[in-house]
Coordinates of C-alpha atoms in Angstrom, one line a residue:
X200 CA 255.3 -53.5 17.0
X201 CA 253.6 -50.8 15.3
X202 CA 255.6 -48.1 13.0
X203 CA 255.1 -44.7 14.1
X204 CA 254.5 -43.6 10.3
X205 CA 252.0 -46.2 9.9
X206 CA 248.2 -45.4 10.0
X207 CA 247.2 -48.4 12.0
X208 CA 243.3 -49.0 13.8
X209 CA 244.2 -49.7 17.2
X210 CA 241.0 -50.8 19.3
X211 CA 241.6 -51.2 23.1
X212 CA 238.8 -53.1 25.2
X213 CA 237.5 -52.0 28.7
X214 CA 234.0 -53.7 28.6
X215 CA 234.4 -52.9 32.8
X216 CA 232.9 -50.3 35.4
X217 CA 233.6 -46.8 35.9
X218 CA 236.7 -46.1 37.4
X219 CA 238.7 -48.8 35.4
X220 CA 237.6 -47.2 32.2
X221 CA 239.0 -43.6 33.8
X222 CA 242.6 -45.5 34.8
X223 CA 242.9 -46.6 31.1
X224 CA 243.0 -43.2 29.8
X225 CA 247.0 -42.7 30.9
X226 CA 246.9 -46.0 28.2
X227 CA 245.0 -44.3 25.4
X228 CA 247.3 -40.8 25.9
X229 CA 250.3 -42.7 25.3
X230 CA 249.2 -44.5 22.3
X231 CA 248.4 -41.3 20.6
X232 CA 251.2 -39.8 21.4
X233 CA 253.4 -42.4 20.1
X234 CA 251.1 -42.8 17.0
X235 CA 249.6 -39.5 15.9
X236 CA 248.1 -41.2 12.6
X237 CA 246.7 -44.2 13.9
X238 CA 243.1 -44.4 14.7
X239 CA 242.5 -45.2 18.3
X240 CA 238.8 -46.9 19.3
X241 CA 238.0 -48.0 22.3
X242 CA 235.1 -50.5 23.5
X243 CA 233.3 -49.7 26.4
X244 CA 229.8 -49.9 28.4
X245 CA 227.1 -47.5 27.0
X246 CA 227.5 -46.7 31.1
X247 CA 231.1 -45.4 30.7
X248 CA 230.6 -43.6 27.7
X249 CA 230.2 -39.6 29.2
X250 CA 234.3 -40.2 30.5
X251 CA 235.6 -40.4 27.4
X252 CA 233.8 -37.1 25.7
X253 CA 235.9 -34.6 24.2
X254 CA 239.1 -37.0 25.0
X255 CA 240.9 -36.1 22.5
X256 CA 243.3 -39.3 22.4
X257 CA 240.2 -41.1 21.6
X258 CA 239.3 -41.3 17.8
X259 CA 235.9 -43.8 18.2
X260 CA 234.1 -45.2 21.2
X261 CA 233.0 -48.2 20.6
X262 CA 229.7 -49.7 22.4
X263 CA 230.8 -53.1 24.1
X264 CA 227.9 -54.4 26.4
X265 CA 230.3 -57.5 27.1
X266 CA 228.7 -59.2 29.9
X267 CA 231.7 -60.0 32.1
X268 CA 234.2 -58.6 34.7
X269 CA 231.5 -55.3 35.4
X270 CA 229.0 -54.8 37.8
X271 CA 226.2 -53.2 35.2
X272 CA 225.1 -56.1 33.1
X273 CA 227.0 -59.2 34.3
X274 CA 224.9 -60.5 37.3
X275 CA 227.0 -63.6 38.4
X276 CA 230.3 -64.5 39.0
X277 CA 233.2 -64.1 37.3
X278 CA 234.0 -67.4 36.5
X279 CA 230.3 -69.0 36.2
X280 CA 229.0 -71.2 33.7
X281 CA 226.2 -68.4 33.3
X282 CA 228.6 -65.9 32.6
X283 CA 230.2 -67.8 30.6
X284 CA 227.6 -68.6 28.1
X285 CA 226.5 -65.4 28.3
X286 CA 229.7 -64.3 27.2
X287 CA 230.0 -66.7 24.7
X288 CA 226.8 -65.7 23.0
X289 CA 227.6 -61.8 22.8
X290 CA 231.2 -62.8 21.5
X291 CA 229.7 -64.9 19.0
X292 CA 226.0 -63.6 17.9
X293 CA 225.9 -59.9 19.2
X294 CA 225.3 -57.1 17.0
X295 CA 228.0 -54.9 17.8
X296 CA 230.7 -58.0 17.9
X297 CA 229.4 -57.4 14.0
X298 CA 229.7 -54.2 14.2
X299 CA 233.4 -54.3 15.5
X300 CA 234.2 -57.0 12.9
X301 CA 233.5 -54.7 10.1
X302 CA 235.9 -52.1 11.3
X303 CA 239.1 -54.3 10.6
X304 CA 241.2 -53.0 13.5
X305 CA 245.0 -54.3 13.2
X306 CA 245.7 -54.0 17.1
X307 CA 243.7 -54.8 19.8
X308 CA 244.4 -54.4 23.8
X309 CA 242.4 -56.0 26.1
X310 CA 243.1 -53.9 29.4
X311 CA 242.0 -56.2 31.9
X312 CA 243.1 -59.6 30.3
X313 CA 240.4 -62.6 30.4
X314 CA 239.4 -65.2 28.3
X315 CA 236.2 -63.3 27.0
X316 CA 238.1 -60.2 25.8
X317 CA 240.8 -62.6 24.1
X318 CA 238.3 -64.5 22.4
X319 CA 236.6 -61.1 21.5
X320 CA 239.5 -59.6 20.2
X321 CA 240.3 -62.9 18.1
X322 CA 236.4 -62.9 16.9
X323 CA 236.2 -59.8 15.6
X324 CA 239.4 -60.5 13.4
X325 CA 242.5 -58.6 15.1
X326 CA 245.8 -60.2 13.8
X327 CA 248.1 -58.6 16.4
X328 CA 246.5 -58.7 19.8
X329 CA 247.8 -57.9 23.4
X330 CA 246.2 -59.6 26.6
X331 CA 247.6 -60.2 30.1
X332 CA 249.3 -63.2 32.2
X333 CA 248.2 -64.0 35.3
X334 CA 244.9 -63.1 35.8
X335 CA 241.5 -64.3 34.0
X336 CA 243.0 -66.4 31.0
X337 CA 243.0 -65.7 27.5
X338 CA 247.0 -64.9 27.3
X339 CA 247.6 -68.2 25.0
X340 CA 245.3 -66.1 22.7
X341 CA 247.4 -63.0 22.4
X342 CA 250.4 -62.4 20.4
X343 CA 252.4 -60.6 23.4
X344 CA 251.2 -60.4 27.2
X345 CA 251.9 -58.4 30.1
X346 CA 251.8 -60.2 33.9
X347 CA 250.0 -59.4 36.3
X348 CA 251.0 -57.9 39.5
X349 CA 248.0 -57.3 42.0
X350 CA 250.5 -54.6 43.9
X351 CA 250.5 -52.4 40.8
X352 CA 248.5 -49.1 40.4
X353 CA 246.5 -49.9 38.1
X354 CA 246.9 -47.0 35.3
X355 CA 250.6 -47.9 36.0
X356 CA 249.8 -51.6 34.6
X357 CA 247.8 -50.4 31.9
X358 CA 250.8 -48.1 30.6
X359 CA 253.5 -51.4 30.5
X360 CA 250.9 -52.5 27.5
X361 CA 253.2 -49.4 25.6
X362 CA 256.7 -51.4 25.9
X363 CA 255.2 -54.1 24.0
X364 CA 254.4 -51.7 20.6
X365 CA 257.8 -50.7 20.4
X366 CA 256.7 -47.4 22.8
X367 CA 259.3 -46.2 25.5
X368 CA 258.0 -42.6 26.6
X369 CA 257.4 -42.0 29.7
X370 CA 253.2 -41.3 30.5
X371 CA 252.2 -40.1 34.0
X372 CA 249.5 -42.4 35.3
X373 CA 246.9 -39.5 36.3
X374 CA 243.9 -40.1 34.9
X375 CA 242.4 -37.6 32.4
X376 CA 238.9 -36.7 31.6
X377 CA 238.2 -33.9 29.5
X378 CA 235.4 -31.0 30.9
X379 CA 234.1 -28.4 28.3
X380 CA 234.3 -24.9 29.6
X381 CA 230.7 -24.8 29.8
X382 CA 230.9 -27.8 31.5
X383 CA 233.4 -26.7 34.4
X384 CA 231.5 -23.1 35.0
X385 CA 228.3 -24.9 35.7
X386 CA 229.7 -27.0 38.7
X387 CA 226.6 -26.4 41.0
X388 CA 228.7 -24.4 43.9
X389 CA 227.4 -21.6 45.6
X390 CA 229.9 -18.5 45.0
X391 CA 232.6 -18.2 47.6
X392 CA 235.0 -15.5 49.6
X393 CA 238.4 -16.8 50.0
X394 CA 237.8 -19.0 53.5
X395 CA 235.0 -21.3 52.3
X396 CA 235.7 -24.6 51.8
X397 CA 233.8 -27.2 49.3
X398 CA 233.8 -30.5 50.4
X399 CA 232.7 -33.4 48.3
X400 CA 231.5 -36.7 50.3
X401 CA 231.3 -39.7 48.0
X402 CA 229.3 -42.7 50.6
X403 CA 229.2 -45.3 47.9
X404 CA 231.5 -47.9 46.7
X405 CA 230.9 -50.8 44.2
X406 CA 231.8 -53.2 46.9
X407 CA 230.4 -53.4 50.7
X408 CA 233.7 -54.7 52.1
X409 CA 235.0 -51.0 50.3
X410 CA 233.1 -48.9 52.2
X411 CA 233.7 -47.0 55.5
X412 CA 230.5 -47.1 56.5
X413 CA 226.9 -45.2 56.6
X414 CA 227.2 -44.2 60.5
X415 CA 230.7 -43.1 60.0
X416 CA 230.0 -40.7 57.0
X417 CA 226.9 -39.6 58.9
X418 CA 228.9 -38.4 62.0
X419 CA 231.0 -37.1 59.9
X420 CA 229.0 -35.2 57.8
X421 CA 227.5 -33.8 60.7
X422 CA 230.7 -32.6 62.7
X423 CA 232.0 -30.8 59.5
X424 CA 228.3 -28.5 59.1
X425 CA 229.4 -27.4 62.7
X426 CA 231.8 -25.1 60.6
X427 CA 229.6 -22.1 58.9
X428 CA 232.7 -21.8 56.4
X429 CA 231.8 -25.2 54.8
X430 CA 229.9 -26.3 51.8
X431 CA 229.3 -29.8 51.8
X432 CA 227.9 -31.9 48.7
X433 CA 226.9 -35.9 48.6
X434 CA 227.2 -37.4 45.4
X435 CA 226.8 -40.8 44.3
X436 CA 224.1 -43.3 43.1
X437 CA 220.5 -43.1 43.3
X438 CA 220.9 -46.0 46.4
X439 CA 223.2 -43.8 47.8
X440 CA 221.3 -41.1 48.7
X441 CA 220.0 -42.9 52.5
X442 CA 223.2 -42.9 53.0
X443 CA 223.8 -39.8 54.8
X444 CA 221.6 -38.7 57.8
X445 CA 221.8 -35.4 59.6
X446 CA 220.8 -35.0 63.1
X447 CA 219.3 -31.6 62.6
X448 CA 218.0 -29.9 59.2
X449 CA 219.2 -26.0 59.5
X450 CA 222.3 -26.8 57.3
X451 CA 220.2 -26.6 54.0
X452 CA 222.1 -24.0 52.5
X453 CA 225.4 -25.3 52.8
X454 CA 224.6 -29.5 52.9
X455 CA 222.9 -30.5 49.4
X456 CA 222.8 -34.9 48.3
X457 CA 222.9 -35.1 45.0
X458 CA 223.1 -38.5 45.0
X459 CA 220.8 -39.9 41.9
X460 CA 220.3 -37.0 40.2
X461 CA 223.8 -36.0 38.5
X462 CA 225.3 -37.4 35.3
X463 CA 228.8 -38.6 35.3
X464 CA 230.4 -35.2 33.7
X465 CA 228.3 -33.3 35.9
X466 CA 229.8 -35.2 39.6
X467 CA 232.7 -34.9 37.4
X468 CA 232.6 -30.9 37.2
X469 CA 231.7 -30.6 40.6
X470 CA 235.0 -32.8 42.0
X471 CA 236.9 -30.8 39.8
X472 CA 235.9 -27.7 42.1
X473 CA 235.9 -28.8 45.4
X474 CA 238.7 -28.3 48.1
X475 CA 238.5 -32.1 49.8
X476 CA 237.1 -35.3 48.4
X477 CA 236.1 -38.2 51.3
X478 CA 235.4 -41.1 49.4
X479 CA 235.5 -45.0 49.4
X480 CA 237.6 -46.8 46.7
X481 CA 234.9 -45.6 43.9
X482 CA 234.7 -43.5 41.2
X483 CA 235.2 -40.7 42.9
X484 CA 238.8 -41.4 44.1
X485 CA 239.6 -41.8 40.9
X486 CA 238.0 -38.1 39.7

């Protein structure tokens, strides 16, 4: 439980890809919300950083390269003996687990729940942390646990971790990412008259059985251009960029891939102006 006069150092942990650092956002509103005066951190990839600029629920982002449960630096499978060890050694001998130590946080959430953020949580010295039932392990290690329910939205989930500090306000589960104004009026679209549409097509997906398909977005793609009143944009990964293949090339003024060559916050600014998103389960559907 945390008193809402206290000044506590609450550090929540979400070492993980993309759009599970965006759903825990909901989380990190809530907890300032609840407690004004406590400093919030949060450890993440150096890869999800851009989300959380100019959030102003967050106090400190944290860098936590924890190879596990992402798809940017852990390479084999969850539950591995390689990524175990690899684990182990960053919980144990890494730099920033130092780094984290030093800080003396008195809370400490670990989103997703496994036995690697547990133990990381417990290493780096925090006396009252929260984990999750259920899932990848590490619950024995936490003071108090939610259980997992793989039919929950995920933000949703995230949010019953505010029960457990004594929180009982009610946080929608949208979540929130933070655009300068700078950042929003340079959003890449042509200017418009009142019947235009912008239309975002996202291709990529962190996981092939996710995806609709190459062809599908291609034919697509190409059926929408047939309408001179729409604006269509690809955006995605560098590897996404093949993806898309138009029969004919006189739609170059209104059909531009990005893909590759756009930062997070600047996809981000872009979504934030379109009319229609068509995306896999990525990122994107999050935006």
């Amino acid at each position: 439980m945390i008193e809402s006069s206290e000044a506590n150092k609450i550090f929540v942990l979400r070492n993980n890809d993309l759009g599970d650092v965006l759903v825990a956002t909901p989380l990190l509103h809530g907890l300032k919300k609840a407690f004004p005066y406590s400093h919030i951190s949060v450890g993440v990839g150096d890869w999800a950083k851009p989300l959380l600029k100019e959030n102003p629920d967050v106090d400190e982002i944290v860098s936590c390269n924890g190879p596990w449960h992402n798809k940017q630096i852990c390479h084999f499978p969850a539950n591995s003996p390689k990524t175990f060890l690899h684990g182990l050694f960053y919980i144990l001998f890494s730099r920033e687990t130092r780094l984290m130590a030093k800080a003396k946080y008195t809370h400490g959430i670990d989103v997703l729940g496994s036995r690697q953020g547990a133990w990381l949580l417990r290493r780096i010295g925090i006396p009252f942390r929260l984990g999750v039932t259920g899932y990848a392990g590490g619950n024995k290690w936490c003071k108090r646990t939610i259980v997992f329910n793989e039919n929950s939205n995920v933000a949703e989930a995230a949010l019953s971790f505010l029960p457990l500090l004594g929180i009982n306000q009610t946080i929608e589960p949208r979540p929130r990412i933070y655009l300068s104004e700078k950042e929003k009026a340079t959003s890449m679209w042509k200017p418009r008259n009142q019947n235009t549409k912008r239309i975002i097509i996202a291709p990529g997906a962190g996981f092939l059985e996710k995806c609709w398909g190459n062809k599908k977005f291609s034919s697509l793609v190409n059926d929408l251009l047939k309408n001179i009143l729409y604006e269509i944009k690809v955006v995605g990964s560098g590897e996404d960029k093949e993806r898309i293949k138009l029969f004919e090339n006189s739609h170059e003024d209104r059909f531009h891939n990005h893909c590759g060559n756009l930062g997070l916050r600047e996809t981000t600014a872009m979504v934030s102006k379109a009319d229609l998103v068509i995306t896999n389960s990525s990122l994107c559907m999050h935006l």
